[in-house]
XYZ file of C-alpha atoms in Angstrom:
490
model
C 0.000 0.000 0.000
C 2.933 2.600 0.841
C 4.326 1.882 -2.490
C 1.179 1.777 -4.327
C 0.735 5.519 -2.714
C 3.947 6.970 -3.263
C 3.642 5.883 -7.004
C 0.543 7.511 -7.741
C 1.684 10.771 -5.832
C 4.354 11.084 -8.071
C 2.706 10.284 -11.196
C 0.100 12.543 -10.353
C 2.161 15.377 -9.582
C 3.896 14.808 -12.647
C 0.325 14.745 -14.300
C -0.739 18.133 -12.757
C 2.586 19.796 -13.781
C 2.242 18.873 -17.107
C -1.407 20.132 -17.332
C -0.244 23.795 -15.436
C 2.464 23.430 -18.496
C 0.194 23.587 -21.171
C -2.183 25.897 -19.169
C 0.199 28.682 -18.511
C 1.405 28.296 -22.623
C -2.398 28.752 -23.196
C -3.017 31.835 -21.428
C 0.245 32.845 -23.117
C -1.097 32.456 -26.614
C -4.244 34.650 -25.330
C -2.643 37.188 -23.901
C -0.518 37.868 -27.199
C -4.094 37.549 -29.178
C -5.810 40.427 -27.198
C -2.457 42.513 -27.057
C -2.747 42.015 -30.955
C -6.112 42.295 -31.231
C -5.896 45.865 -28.945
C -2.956 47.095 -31.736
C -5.660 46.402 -34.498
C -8.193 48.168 -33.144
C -6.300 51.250 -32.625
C -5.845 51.244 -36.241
C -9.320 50.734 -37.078
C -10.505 54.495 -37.366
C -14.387 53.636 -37.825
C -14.270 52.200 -34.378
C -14.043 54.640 -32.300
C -15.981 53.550 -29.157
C -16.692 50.442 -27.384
C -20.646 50.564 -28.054
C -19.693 50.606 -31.947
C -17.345 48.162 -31.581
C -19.927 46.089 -30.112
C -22.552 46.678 -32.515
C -19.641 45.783 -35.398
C -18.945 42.133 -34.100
C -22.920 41.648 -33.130
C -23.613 42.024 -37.099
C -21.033 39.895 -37.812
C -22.383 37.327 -35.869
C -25.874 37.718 -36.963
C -25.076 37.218 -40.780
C -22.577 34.804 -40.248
C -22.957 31.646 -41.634
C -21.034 29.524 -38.589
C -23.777 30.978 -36.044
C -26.287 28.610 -37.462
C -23.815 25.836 -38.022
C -23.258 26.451 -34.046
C -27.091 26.458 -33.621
C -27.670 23.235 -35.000
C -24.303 21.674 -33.186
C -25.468 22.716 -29.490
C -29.352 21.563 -30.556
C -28.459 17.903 -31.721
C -25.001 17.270 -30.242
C -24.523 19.319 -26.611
C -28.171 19.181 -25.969
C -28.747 15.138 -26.286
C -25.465 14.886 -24.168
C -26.536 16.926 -21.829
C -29.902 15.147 -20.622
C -28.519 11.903 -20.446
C -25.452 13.697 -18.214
C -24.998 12.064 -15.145
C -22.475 13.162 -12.261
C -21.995 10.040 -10.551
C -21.308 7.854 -13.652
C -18.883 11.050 -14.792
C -17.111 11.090 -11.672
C -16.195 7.347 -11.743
C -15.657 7.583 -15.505
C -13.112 10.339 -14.739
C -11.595 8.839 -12.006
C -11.264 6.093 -14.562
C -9.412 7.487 -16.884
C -7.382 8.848 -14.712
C -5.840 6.091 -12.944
C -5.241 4.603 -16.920
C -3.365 6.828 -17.561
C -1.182 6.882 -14.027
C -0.678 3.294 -15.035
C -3.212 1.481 -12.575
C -5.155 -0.622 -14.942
C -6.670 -2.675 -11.709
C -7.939 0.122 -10.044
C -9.307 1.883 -13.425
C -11.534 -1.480 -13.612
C -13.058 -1.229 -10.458
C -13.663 2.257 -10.843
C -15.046 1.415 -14.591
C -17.415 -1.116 -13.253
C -18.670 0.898 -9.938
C -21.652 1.787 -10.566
C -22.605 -1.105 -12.491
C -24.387 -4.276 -11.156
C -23.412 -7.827 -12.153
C -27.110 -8.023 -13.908
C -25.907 -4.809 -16.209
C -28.456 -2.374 -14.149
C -26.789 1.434 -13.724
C -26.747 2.134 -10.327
C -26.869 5.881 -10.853
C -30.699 6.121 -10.504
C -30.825 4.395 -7.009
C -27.821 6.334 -5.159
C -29.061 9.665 -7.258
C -32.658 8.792 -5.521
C -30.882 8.152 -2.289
C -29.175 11.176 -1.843
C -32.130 13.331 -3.244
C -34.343 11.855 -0.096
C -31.287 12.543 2.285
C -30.087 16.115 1.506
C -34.129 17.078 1.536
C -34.723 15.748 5.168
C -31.202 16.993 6.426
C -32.120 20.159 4.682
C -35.349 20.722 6.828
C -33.643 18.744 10.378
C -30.921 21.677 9.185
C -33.602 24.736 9.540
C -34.810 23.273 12.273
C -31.752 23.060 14.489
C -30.486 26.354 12.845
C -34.179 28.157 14.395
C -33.229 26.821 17.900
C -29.646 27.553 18.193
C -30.499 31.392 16.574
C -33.342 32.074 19.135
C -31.240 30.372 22.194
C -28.048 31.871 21.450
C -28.579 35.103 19.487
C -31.957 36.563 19.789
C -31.514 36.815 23.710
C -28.318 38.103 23.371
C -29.242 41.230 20.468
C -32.179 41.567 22.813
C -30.089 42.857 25.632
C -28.062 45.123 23.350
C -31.204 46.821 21.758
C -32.386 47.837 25.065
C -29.498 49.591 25.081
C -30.370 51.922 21.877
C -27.902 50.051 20.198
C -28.153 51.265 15.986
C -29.544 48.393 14.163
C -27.565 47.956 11.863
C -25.081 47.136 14.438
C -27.042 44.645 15.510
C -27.940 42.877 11.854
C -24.111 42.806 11.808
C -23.707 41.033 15.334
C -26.216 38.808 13.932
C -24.498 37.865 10.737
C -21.062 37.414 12.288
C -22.523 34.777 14.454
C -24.220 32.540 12.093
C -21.101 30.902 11.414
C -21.023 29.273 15.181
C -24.821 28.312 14.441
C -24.174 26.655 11.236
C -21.083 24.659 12.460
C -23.884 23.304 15.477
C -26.402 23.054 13.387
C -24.890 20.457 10.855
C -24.181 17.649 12.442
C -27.623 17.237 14.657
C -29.224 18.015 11.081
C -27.469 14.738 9.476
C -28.431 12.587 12.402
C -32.047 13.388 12.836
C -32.412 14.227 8.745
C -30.743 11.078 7.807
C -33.065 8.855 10.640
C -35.919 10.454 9.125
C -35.334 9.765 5.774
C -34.055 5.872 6.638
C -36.424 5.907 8.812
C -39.979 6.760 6.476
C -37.705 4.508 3.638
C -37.953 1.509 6.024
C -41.631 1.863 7.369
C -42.941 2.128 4.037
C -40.763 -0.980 2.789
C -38.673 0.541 0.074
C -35.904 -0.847 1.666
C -37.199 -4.293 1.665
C -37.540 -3.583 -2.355
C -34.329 -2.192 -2.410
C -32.872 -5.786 -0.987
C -35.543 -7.259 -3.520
C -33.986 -6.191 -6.184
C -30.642 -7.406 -5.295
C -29.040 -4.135 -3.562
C -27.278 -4.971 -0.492
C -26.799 -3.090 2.947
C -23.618 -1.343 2.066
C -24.901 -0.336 -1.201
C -27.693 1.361 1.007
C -24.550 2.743 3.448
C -22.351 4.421 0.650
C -24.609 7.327 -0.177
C -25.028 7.689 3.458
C -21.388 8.018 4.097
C -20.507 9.985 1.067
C -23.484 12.560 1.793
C -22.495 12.739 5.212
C -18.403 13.317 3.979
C -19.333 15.769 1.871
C -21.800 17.647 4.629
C -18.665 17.352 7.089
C -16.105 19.100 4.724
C -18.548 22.227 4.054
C -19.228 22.027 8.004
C -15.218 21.633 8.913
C -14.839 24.930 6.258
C -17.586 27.261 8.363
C -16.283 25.934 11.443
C -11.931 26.320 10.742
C -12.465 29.354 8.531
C -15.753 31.009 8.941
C -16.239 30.864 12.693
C -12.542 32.202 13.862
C -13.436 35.075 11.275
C -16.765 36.101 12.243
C -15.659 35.707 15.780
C -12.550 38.272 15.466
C -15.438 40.506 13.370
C -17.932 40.183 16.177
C -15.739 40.784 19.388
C -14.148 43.798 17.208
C -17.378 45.140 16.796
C -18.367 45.038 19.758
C -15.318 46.735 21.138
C -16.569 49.700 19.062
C -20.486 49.276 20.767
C -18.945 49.408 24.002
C -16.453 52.041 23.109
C -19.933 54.344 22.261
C -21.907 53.077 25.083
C -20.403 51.401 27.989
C -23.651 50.385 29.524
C -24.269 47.681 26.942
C -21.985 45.560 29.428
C -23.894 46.065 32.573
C -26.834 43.916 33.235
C -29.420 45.075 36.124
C -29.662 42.888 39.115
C -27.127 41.231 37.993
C -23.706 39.913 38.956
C -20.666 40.133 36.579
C -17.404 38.218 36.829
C -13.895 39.377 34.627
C -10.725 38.366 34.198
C -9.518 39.447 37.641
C -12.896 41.377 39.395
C -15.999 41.027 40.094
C -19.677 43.355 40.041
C -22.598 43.314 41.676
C -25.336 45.379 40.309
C -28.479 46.819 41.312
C -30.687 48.801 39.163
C -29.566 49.976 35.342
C -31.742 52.988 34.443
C -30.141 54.500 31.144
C -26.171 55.602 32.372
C -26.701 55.383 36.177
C -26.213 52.483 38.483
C -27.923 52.205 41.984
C -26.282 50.177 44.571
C -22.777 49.292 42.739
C -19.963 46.588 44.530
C -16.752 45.874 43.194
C -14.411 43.416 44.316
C -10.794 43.730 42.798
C -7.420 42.486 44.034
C -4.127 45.389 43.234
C -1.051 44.314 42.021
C 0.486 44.448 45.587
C -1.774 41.538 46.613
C -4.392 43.746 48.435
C -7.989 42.718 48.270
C -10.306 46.065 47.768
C -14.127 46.616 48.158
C -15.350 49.531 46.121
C -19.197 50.430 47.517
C -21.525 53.324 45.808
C -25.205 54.608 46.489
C -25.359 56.210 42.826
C -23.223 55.507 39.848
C -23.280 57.185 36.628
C -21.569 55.458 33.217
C -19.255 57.503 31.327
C -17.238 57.446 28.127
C -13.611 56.813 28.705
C -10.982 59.092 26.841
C -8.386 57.514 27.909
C -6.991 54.564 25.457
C -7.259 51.485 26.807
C -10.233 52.374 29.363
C -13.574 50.604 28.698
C -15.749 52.902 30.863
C -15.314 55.328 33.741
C -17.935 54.726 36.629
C -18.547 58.378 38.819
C -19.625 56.633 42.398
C -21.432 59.245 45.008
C -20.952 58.678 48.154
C -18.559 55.582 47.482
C -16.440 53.423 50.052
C -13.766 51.603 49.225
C -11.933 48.653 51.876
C -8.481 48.047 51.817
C -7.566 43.916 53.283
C -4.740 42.999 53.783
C -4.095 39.034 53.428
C -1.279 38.404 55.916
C -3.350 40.385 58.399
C -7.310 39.514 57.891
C -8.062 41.142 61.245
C -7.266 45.029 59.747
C -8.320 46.867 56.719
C -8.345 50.689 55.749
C -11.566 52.350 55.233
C -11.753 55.098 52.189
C -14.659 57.322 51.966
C -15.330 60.176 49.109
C -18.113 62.005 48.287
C -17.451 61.424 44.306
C -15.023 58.959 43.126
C -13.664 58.146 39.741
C -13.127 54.548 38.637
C -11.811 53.006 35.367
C -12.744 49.499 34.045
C -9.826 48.647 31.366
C -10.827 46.710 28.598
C -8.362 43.779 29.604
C -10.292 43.427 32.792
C -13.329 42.032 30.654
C -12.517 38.775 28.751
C -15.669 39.474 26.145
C -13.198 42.884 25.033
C -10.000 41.751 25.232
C -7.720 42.644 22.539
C -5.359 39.378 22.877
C -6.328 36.517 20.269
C -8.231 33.723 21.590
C -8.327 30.431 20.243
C -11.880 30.586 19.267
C -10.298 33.243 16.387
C -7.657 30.702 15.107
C -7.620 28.061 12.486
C -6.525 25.024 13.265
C -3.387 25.542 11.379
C -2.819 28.731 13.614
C -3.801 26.770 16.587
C -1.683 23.976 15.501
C 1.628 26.180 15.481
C 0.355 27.998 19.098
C 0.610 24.806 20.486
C 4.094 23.659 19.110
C 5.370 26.870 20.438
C 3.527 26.434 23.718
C 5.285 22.681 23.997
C 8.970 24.544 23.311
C 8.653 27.060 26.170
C 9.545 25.814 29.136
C 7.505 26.457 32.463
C 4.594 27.061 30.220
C 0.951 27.134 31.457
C -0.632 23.595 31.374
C -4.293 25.181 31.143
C -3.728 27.324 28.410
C -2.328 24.666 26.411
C -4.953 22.049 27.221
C -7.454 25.590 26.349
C -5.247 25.241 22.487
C -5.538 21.581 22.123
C -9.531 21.283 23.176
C -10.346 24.212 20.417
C -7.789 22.405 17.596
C -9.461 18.541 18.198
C -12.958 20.378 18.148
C -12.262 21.975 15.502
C -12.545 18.242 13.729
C -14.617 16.505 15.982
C -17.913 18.146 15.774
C -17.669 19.200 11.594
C -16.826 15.547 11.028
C -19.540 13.699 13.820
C -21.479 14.272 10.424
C -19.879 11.105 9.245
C -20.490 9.429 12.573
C -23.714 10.383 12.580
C -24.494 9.214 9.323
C -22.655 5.550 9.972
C -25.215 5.223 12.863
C -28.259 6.252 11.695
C -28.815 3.243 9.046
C -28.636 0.893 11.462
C -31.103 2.733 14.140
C -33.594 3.074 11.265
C -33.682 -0.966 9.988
C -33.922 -1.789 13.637
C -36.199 0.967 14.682
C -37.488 2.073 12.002
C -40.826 -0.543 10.764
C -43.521 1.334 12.511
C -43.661 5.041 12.474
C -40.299 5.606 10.779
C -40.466 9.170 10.772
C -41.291 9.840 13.646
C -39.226 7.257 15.788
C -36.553 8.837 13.774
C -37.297 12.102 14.580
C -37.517 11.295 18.653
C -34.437 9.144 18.547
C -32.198 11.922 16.603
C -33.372 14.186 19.295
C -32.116 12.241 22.305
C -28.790 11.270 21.125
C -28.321 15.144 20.296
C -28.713 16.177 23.517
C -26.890 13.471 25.077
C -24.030 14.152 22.226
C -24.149 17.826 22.905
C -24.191 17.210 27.021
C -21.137 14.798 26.766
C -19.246 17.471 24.733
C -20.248 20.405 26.733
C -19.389 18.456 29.935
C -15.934 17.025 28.447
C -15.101 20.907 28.202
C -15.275 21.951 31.731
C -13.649 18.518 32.844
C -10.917 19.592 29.892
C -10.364 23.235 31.117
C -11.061 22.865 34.984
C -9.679 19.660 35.130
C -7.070 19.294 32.677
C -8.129 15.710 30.994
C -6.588 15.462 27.704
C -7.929 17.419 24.946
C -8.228 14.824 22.157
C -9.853 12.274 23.984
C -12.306 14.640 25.718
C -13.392 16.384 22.496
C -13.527 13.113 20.299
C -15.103 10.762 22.887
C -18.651 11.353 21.561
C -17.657 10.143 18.016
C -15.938 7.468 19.974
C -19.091 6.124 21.512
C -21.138 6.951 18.471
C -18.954 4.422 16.696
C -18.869 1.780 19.189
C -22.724 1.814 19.243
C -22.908 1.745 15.618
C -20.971 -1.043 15.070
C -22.967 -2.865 18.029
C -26.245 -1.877 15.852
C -24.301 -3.253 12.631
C -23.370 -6.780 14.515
C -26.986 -7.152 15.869
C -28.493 -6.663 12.579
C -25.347 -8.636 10.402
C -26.935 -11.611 13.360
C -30.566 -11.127 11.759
């Protein structure tokens, strides 16, 4: 097999290079046509702009005798060819030729002869249905997964900021630089609960059983499973490693620039808000002003302060760096010592000025996180994170949980897909659909609760980050292929 590789690499590359050969002498040969073509028209002094130039070659055309030679090519010749085109049977004809002419005559046959049965019948028409009847349920399990993730995860979230007279279009741009992150959710529920549907309803209304009838096996049934759910993984693994950490660094950036404007967007009434390194309780939000404000913060010299105000009122920062300036009245502020617990200082003021810096709230922080990386970015981060020494253990387990989930939820698509054929003949003879539909459901939220909980056990914990983020695909596999062994045993 290593040989067999390392062969066709090179005679493929030797392939492409002679193809970019004759493609770069072809875009040669144009460019000297239209650098002629330019000199000829300059010496043409009837055409003098483009609109007559135009109208010149458009009555050529129209009295030209090749136009209806052309006419009469594309309506018996391209046209014909064209409605008995079919993709699949291209692709493997392709792929074909192209291993004949690397030299692998053995693999050319099988690829020849893949989509044809023994009895001569095309299998085109049954993986073309196939995949038809997939992508149309995965499209709808798609929208519906995509409505709940939207509501849950933006709506409440834009609601909040437009109570804060945020411009809308602001907010139509938060919006759109966060469908990325629903998307890359959305996918992979949509192939398990689309594709159980579809199985599903196929089952319950026997056109399986006439699908084995007619001589069509269970993997034949599998493949356009698989490859729909491959192909839904690489468009979900593009959204998630280039999309996402792109809309991400356009989202926090613009929000920067909200909170830059107006500050208050970041406090919450009645609420109670932790940062990097403080913490805020707050009362009552009425517009700029802040009723019964307390602010826990630690200094640099290791002293623990408590910051207490009746009134507070929000103000633009001029300084750079400064997220907002709060003006307390009537403010307090304790001073503890922690090698002496039993004393503090007591401050008092009338009016006091306080500055929240933008690196004291992780949502505004200007230092990359790896939620804006691709994994190729996140791939180096960690190799230079492994070369320092004495370096932070979390952070790099933070790296390596981002870069293995970067792959493991895009491609649980494939997962998915490799265990819903299985739940669907077994589950599937009554009520297909529906049984489909509920079963998809529960192993989503028992995917999603496995992942969610292997993060916290990954960051708080530090449990390795390839086997916490891919231990969902793990266990989808190992039930599949229980599901496969119980029905190879009927």
């Amino acid at each position: 097999m290593p040989r067999f590789f390392e062969s066709f690499c090179s005679k493929s590359e030797k392939l492409i290079n002679a193809c970019f050969t004759r493609i770069r002498a072809l875009l040669n040969k144009a460019s000297a046509f239209l650098f002629s073509l330019h000199k000829r028209l300059k010496k043409i002094k009837r055409v003098r702009h483009i609109e007559a130039f135009g109208y010149y070659y458009y009555r050529l055309w129209t009295k030209s005798k090749y136009r209806a030679l052309i006419f009469k090519i594309l309506k018996e010749k391209v046209k014909p060819a064209w409605e008995k085109f079919n993709l699949l049977n291209s692709l493997f004809y392709w792929a074909s030729l192209l291993m004949y002419r690397l030299g692998f005559n053995k693999q050319g046959d099988f690829l020849a002869g893949a989509m044809q049965e023994k009895s001569g019948l095309n299998r085109h028409v049954f993986y073309r249905y196939l995949l038809k009847e997939l992508f149309l349920y995965f499209f709808v399990a798609f929208l519906f997964f995509f409505f709940i993730f939207f509501v849950n995860q933006i709506l409440l979230i834009i609601q909040k900021i437009l109570e804060k007279k945020v411009p809308l279009w602001d907010v139509i741009r938060l919006m759109t630089y966060a469908l990325p992150s629903i998307i890359a959710q959305s996918a992979p529920f949509a192939t398990l609960v689309g594709f159980l549907m579809c199985l599903g309803r196929l089952v319950s209304e026997n056109e399986v059983l006439i699908f084995r009838a007619s001589g069509q096996s269970y993997a034949s049934i599998l493949a356009p499973v698989i490859i729909l759910g491959g192909i839904i993984s690489l468009g979900s693994f593009f959204v998630n490693d280039y999309l996402l950490p792109l809309g991400t660094i356009k989202y926090n950036k613009l929000y920067r620039s909200i909170l830059a404007s107006n500050p208050a967007v970041e406090l919450e009434p009645n609420s109670v808000k932790k940062t990097v390194d403080k913490t805020l309780v707050i009362g009552d939000v009425k517009g700029d002003n802040v009723s019964d404000l307390i602010f826990f913060d630690t200094g640099s010299d290791g002293q623990q302060r408590i910051v207490v105000a009746d009134e507070s009122k929000v103000k633009k920062a001029s300084d750079p760096g400064v997220l907002m300036t709060l003006e307390m009245n009537n403010a307090a502020v304790m001073l503890f010592d922690k090698s002496h617990r039993d004393k503090y200082d007591l401050l008092t003021s009338d009016v006091m000025n306080l500055n929240v810096f933008e690196s004291s709230i992780s949502a505004t922080s200007q230092k990359v996180s790896p939620r804006e990386m691709t994994s190729w970015d996140l791939h180096k981060q960690i190799k230079a994170f492994e070369s320092i020494e004495g370096h932070s253990k979390k952070q790099l387990n933070s790296y390596k949980l981002e870069y293995n989930k970067k792959f493991s939820l895009p491609f649980g698509s494939i997962f998915f897909a490799f265990l819903a054929l299985p739940l669907a003949l077994l589950f599937g003879k009554h009520n297909g659909q529906t049984i489909g539909l509920i079963i998809g459901i529960v192993i989503c939220v028992l995917y999603w609760t496995v992942m969610v909980l292997g993060q916290i056990f990954g960051n708080r914990g530090g449990l390795n980050g390839f086997w916490v983020m891919w231990a969902p695909n793990i266990i989808i596999t190992v039930t599949a292929g229980i599901f496969y062994s119980r029905l190879a045993g009927k």
